[in-house]
Each structure stands twice: as C-alpha cells, then as structure tokens.
Short mmCIF file of C-alpha atoms and ligand atoms in Angstrom, two decimals:
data_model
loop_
_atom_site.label_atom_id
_atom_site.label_comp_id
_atom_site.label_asym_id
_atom_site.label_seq_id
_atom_site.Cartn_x
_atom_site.Cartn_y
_atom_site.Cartn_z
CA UNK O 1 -46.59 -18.59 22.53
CA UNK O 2 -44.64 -18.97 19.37
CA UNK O 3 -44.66 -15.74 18.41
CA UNK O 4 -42.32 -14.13 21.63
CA UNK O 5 -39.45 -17.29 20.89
CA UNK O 6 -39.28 -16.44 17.53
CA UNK O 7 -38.22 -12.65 17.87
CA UNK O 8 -36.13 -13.67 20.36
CA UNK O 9 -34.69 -16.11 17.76
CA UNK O 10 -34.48 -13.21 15.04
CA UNK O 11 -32.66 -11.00 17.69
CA UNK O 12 -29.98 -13.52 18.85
CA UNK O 13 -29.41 -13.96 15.08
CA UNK O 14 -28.73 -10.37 14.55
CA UNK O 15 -26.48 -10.12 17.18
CA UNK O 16 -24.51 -13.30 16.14
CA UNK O 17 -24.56 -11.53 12.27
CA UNK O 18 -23.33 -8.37 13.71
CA UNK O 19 -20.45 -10.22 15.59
CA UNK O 20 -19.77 -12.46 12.94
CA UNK O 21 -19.72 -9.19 10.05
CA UNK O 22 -17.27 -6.87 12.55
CA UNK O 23 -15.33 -10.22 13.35
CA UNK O 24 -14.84 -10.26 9.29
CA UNK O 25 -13.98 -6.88 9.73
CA UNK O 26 -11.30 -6.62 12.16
CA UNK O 27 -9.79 -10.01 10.74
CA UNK O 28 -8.37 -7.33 7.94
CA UNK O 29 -6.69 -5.38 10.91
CA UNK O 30 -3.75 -8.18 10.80
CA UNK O 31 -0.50 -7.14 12.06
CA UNK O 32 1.23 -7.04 8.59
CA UNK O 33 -1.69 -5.04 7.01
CA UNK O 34 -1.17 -1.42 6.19
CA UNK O 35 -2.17 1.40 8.38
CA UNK O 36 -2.39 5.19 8.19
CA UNK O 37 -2.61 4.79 12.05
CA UNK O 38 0.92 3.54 13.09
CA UNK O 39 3.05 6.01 11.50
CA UNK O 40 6.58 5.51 10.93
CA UNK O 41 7.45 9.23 9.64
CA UNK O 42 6.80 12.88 9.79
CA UNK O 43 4.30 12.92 5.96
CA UNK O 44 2.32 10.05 7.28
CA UNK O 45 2.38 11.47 10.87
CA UNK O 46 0.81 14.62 9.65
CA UNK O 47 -1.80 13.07 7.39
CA UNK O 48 -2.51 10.54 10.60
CA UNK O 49 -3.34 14.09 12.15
CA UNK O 50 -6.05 15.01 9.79
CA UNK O 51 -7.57 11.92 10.26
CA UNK O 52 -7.84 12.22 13.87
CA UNK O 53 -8.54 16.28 13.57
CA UNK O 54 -11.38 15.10 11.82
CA UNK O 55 -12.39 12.03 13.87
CA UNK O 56 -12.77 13.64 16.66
CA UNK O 57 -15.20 17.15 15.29
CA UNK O 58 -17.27 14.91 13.62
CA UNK O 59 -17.71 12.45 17.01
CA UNK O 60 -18.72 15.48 19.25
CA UNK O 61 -21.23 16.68 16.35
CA UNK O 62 -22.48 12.66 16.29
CA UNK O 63 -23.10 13.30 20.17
CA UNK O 64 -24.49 16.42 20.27
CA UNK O 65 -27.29 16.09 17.33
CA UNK O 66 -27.72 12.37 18.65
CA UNK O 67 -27.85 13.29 22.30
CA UNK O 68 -30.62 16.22 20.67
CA UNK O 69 -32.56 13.85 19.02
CA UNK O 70 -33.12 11.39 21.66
CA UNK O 71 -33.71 14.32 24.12
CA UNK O 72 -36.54 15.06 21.63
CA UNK O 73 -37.96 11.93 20.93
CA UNK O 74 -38.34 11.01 24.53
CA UNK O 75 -39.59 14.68 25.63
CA UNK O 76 -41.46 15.18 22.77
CA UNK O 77 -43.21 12.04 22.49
CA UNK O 78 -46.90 11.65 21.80
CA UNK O 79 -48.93 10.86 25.16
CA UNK O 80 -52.50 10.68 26.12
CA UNK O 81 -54.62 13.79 25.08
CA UNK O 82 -51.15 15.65 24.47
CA UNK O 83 -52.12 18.89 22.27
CA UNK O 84 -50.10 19.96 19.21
CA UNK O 85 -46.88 21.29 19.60
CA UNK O 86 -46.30 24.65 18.89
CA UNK O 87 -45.06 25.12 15.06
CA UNK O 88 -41.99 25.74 13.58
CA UNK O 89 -41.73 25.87 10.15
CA UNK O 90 -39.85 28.65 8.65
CA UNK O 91 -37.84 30.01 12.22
CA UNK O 92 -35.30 32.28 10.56
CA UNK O 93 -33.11 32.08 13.95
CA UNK O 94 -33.12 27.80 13.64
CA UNK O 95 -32.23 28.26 9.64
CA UNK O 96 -29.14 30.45 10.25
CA UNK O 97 -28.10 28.71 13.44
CA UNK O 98 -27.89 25.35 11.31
CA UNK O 99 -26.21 26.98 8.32
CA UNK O 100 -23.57 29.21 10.40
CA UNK O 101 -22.43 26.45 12.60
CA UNK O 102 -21.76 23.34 9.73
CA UNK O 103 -20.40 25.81 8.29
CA UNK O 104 -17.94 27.00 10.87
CA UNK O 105 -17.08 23.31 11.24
CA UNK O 106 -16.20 22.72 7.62
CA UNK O 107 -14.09 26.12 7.16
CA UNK O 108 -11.76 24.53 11.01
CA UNK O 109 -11.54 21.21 8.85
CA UNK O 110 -10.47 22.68 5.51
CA UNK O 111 -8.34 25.00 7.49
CA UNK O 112 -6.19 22.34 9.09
CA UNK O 113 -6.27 20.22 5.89
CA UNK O 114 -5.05 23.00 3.59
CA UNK O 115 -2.38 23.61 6.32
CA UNK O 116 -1.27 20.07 6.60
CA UNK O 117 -1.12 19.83 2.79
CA UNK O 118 1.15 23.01 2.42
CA UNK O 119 3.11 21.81 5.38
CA UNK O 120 3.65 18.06 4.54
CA UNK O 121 7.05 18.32 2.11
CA UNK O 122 9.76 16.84 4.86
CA UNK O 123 12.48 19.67 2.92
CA UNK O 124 16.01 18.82 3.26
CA UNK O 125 19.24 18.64 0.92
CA UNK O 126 20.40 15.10 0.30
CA UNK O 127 17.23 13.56 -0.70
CA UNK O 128 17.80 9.64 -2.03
CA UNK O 129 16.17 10.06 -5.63
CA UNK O 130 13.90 6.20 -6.74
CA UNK O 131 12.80 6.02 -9.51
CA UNK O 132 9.82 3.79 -8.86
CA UNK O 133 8.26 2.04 -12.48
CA UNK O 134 4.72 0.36 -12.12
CA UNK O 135 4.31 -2.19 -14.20
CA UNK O 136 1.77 -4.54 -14.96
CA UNK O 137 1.68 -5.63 -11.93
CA UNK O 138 4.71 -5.49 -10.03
CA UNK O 139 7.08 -2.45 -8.94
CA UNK O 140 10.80 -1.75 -10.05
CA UNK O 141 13.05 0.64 -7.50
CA UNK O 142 15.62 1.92 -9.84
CA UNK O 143 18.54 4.10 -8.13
CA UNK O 144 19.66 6.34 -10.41
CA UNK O 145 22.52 8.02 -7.90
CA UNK O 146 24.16 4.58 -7.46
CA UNK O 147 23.37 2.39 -10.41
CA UNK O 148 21.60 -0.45 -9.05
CA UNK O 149 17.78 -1.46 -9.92
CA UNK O 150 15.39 -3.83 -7.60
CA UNK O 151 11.77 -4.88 -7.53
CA UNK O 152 9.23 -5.85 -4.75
CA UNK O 153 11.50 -4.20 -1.67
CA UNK O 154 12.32 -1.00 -1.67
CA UNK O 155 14.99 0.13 0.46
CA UNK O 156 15.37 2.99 2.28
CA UNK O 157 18.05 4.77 4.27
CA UNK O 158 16.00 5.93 8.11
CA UNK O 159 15.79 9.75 8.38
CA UNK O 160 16.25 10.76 5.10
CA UNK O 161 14.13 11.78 3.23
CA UNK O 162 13.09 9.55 0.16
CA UNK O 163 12.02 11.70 -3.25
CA UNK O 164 10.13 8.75 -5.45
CA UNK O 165 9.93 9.43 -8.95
CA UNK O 166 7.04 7.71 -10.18
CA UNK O 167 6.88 6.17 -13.31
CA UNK O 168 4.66 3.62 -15.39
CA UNK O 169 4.86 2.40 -18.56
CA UNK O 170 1.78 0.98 -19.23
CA UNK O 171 -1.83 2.08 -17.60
CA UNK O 172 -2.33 4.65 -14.34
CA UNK O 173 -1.37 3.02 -11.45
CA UNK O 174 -1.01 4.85 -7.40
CA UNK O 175 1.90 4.66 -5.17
CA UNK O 176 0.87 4.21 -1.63
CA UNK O 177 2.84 3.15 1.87
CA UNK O 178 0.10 3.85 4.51
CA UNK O 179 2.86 4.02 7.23
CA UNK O 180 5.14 6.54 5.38
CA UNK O 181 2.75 8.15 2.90
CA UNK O 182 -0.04 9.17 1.47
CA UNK O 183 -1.36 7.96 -1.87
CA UNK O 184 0.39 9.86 -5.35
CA UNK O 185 -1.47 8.63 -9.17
CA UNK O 186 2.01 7.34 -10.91
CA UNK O 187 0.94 8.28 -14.59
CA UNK O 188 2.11 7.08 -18.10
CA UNK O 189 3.52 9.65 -20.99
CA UNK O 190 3.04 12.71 -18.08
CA UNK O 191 5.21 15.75 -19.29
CA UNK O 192 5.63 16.31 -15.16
CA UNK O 193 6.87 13.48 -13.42
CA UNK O 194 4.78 12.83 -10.12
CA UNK O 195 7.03 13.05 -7.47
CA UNK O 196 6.16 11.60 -3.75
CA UNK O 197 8.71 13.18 -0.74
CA UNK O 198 8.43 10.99 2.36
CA UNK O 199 10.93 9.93 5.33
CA UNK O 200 11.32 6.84 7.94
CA UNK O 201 11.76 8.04 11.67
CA UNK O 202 14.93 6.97 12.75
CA UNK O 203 12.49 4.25 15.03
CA UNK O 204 11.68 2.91 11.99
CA UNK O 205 15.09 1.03 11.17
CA UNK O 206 14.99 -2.61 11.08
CA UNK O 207 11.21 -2.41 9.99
CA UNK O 208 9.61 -3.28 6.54
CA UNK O 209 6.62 -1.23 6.09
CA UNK O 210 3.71 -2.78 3.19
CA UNK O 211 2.83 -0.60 -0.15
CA UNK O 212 0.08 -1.08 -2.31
CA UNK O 213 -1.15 0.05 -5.61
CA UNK O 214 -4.49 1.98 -5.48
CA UNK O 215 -5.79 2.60 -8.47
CA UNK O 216 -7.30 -0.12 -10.35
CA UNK O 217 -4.83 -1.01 -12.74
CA UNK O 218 -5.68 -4.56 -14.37
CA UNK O 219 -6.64 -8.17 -13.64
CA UNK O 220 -4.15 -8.02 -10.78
CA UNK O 221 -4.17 -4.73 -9.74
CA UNK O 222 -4.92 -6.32 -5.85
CA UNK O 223 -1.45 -8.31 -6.19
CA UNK O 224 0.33 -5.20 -6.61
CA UNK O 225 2.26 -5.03 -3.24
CA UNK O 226 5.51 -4.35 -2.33
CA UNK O 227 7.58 -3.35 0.71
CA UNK O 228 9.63 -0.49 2.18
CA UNK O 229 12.75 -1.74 4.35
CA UNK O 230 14.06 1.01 6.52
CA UNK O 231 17.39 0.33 7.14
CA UNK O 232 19.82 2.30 9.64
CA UNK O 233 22.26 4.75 7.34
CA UNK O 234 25.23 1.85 8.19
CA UNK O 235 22.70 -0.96 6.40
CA UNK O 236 21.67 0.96 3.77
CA UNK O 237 25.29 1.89 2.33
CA UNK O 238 25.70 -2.01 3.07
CA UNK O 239 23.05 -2.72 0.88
CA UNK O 240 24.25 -0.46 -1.46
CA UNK O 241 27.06 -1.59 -2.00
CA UNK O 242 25.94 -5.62 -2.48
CA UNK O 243 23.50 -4.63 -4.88
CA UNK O 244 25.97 -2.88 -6.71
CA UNK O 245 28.18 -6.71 -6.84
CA UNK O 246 27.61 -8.23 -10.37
CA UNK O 247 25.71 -11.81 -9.39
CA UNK O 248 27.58 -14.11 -7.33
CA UNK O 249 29.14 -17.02 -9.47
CA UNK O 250 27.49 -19.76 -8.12
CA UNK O 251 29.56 -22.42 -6.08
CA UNK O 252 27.43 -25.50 -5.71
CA UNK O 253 26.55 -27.43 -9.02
CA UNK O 254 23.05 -27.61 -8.83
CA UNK O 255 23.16 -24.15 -8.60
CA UNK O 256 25.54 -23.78 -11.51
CA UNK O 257 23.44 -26.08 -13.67
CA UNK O 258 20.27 -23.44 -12.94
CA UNK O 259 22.47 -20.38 -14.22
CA UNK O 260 23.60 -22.44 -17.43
CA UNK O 261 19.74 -22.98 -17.59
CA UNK O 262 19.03 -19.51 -16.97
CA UNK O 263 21.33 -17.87 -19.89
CA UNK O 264 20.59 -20.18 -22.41
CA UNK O 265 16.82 -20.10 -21.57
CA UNK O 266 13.97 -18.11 -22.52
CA UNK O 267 14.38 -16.65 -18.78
CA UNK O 268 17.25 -14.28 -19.80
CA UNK O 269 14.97 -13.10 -22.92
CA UNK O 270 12.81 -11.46 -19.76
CA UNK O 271 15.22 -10.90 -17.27
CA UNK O 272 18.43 -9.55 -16.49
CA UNK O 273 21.00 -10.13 -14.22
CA UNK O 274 24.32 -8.34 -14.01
CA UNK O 275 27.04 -10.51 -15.01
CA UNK O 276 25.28 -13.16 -16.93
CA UNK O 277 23.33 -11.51 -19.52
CA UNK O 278 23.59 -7.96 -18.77
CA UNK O 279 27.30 -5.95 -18.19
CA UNK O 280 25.70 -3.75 -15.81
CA UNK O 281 22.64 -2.61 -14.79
CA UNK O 282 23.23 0.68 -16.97
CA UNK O 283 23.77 -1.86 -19.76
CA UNK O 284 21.43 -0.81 -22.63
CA UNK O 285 20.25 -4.54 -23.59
CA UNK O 286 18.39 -4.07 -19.99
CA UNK O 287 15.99 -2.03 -21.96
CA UNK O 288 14.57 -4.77 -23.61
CA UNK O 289 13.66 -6.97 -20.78
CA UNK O 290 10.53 -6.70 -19.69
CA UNK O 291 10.53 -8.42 -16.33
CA UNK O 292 12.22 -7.64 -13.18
CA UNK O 293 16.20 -7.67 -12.68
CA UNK O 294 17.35 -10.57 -10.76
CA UNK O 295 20.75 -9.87 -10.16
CA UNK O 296 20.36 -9.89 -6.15
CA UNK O 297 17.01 -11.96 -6.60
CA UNK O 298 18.09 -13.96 -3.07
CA UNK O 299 18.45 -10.92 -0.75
CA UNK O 300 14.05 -9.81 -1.46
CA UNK O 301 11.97 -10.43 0.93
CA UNK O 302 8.82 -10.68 -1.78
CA UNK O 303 8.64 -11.76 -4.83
CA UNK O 304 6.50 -12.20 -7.90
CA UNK O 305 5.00 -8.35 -7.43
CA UNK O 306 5.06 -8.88 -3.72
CA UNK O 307 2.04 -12.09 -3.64
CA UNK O 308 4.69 -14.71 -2.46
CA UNK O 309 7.25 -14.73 0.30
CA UNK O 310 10.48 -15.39 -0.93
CA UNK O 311 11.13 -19.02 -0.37
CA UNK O 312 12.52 -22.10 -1.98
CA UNK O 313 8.98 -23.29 -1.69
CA UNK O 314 6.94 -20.47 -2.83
CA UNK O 315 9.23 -19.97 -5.82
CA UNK O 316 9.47 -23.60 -7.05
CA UNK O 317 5.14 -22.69 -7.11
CA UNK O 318 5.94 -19.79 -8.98
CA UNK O 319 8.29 -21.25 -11.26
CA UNK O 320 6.05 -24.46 -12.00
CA UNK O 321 2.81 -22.30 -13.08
CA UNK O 322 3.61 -18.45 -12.70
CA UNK O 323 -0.49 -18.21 -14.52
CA UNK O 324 -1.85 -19.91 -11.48
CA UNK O 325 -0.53 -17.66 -9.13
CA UNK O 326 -1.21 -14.84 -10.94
CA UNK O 327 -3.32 -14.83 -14.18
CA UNK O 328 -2.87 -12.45 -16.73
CA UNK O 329 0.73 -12.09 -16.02
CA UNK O 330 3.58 -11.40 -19.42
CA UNK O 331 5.52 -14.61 -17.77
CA UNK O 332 3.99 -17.74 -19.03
CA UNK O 333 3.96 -21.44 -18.15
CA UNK O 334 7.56 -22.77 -19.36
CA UNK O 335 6.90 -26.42 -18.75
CA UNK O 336 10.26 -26.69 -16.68
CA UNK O 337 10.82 -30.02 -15.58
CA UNK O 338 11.07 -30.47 -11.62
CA UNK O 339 15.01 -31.16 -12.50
CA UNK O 340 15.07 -27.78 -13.98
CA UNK O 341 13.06 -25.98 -11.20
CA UNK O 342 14.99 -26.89 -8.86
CA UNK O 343 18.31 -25.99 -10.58
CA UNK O 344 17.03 -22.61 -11.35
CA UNK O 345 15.62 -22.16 -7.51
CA UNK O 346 19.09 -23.26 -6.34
CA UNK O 347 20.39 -20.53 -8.36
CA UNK O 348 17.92 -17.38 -8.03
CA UNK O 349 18.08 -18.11 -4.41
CA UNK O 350 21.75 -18.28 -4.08
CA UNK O 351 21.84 -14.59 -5.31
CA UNK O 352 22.15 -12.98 -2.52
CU1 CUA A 401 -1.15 -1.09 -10.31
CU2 CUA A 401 -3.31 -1.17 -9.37
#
C-alpha cells in the first residue's frame, strides 16, 4: 500500500516544481523588463516579425512530426502475437522526402530573414546623430549636433530616426533596446564605427523604453542599463535646449554648501559639470574626466549606470558606499560625512 501514495507523492511534487520553475520564469516578464515583443518602432517591428515568422513554421512542424509520432506509437504498438512490421531501412522515397522538405523550410526562413535584414534601415534625411560611449559600466549619450552630453537616459525625438554611433573606450561591449532595436557589438579602436539606425513610433512619446548591454563586459556587465525617453518633437527641442543651460546656480544653502563641496572635492577630479568646473561641455578639460557629466544630473531618471532610480534616497546610498552598490566600479568610497552627503545630494539633485 505504500508504494501507490508515494508516486502519487513524487507526481504532486513535480507538478508543484514545474509551477514553481515557470512561476520563476514568468516573474522575469515584469512590466518594466525589456521585450522584443512590444515594439515601439518600425527596426524592432520588423525583427518582432522574424520572430513570429519563425514561431509559427516551427509550431506547425512541432505538430505535425508530434501528431506523427503519437499516431505511430499508438498504431504501431506491440500487442499480443503481433508479427514484425514490414522493414524500412534504406526507403530512398522516405530519405529524400525528409531532406527536401527541412530543407524547403530553412531556405522560407532564411528567405524572410535575409529580406528583413536588407529591409530594416528606417532611411530618411535628418537623422539625430548619438554618439553613445560604453564605459565600464555605464553609458554616455553625447550629441554632437547640439553640444550637450548625458548618461543613463537617452533621449530621443518620436519619429525620427535615431543614427547611434557606438563607441567604447575600454573592452567590447553591445548596444541593445529590445523595444526599438536589435542588438549592435559597440567595439574599441574599430577603424569603422558601428553604427545602429532605429526610430520611436510617434505612439511611443511620453514612454521610456529599457537598454541593456549584451556582451559580457566585466564584473558588472549585468548593471549596465540605461533608458530611451521618447519624447514628442516639442519635448525634445525642450530638452534640448535645458541641457544646453550651464548648471543652475544653486539657491538654497545647503545646496550651495554641496557645490562648494563639489569643486573643491575630489568629485570634480571625475566629473564635470558645465559652469563649475568645465566652460562647456566642448571644453577640452572634459577629456580628462572619467566619470559621467553631471551638469543636468537632477532631470535623469537613472543613475549610477542605470542600477538606482534617481532619488534623494537612492543617491545618498550611492554616495555613502558607491563599492557596495556596485563593486569594481573607478568611483571609490570617499568617506563623506552624512553632513556632506546630504549637501552634495541637495545639490546634484537640484540640477535640473
Ligand atoms: Cu557593457 Cu556588458
């Protein structure tokens, strides 16, 4: 008797493991995580396609050779004093049949995914040139056409069409936004620039869309995200034209204690912003620094190569022990005091 209540035991546990493995599963299919199946432009759209051209051959060839093979098994199944099946082996008609059709199949798939691939440049004059650097491990959105550079949000103008320059100074890193494009290798001392051509539907406005590095890149190559913010044409020239603004001149003292602090720091030995220790962002001392520009530092959404939120909260962590949050990292522990943190997250977060 104890025998039957134990399989039953070892099948309710595999069906609680397989509910508890594709619960794990789906938990990564969050809202905010990055899909090539909600696409917010024409490149991604297309490459959506494939993946769906694809999905849907290789289901009908699952049911038809599974729907075969069960046919067979249950037809074909040894019985009482059944005799041997008639053999086989070597039927020249069966050996082509199973060559020409796979093959047929493969030549329709490459087919559509050559075509896709020749077809997938959006075209168009007035392309907004980024250059986008990957460092280790956060990403800088430099825009050469109007003089401003950004990290961690990227932002883009809604049906135009976006020509990234990638960049890296360091190790081979890959520039991916699942919703607006495929994946591109962004490659160090390369005579040919990579470049990556993608556009936002005009739907897309008022969204952010996650990116992601994809090629293992370092010790925190998986905190290597950033974010695309479409923005209506209207809210993209606004943006513009505030990033362009030197840094605001703080008015509250706390704040103006943080960028006394901030100048006369080792911060600005890392870090730029424009009108405290850099003239402009074109200004050549901004080759030196090796961390991000934080002239507009209060208008990201992300910060600290996209890991953190940005928040009072979340950058007082950062600020206290930047190595916790992110080992490895160029920006070391400082010892601030808690005076001092919160005079300098007064200050980054008034720049706006
Ligand atoms: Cu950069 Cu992975």
């Amino acid at each position: 008797m104890r025998r039957p209540l134990f399989r039953r035991a070892k099948r309710w546990g595999i069906i609680a493991s397989a509910i508890l493995l594709s619960s794990l599963l789906l938990a990564a299919c969050g809202e905010n995580s990055p899909s090539i199946l909600n696409p917010a432009g024409p490149v991604a759209a297309k490459e959506a396609g494939i993946f769906w051209f694809i999905l849907i051959v290789a289901t009908i060839i699952f049911v038809i050779v599974e729907a075969a093979l069960i046919y067979s098994i249950v037809r074909y199944r040894e019985r009482p004093n059944s005799a041997t099946p008639r053999q086989i082996h070597g039927s020249n008609t069966l050996e082509i049949t199973w060559t020409v059709i796979p093959s047929v199949v493969l030549i329709l798939v490459l087919g559509y995914t050559i075509y896709t691939m020749l077809t997938l440049y959006p075209g168009g004059a007035n392309q907004l040139q980024v250059r986008v650097v990957a460092h280790q491990w956060w990403w800088e959105f430099d825009y050469p056409g109007y003089h401003i550079v950004t990290a961690d949000s990227m932002h883009i103008p809604a049906g135009t069409v976006v020509d990234a320059q990638l960049y890296s100074d360091n190790v081979i890193h890959s520039f991916w936004v699942p919703a607006l494009t495929g994946k591109l290798d962004v490659i160090p001392g390369h005579e040919m620039t990579n470049h990556l051509h993608f556009k936002a539907d005009a739907s897309a406005a008022n969204h952010s869309y996650p990116g992601e590095c994809v090629e293992f890149c370092g010790a925190q190559h998986a905190h290597m995200h950033f974010d695309v913010v479409v923005d209506t044409a209207d809210n993209f020239n606004t943006w513009i034209s505030s990033q362009q603004q030197m840094a605001l001149t703080p008015t509250g003292s706390l704040a103006a204690q943080g960028q006394k602090l901030f100048a006369q720091s080792s911060c600005a030995g890392c870090h730029g912003i424009v009108g405290v220790n850099l003239k402009s962002y074109d200004d050549p001392r901004a080759a030196g620094l090796v961390g991000p520009n934080l002239t507009h530092f209060g208008s990201r959404g992300l910060i600290a190569g996209g890991v953190l939120t940005n928040t009072p909260a979340n950058l007082t962590t950062w600020l206290q022990n930047p190595q916790a949050v992110k080992p490895g990292i160029d920006m070391p522990q400082l010892g601030l005091s808690p005076d001092q943190i919160n005079a300098l997250v007064a200050y980054l977060e008034s720049l706006k």
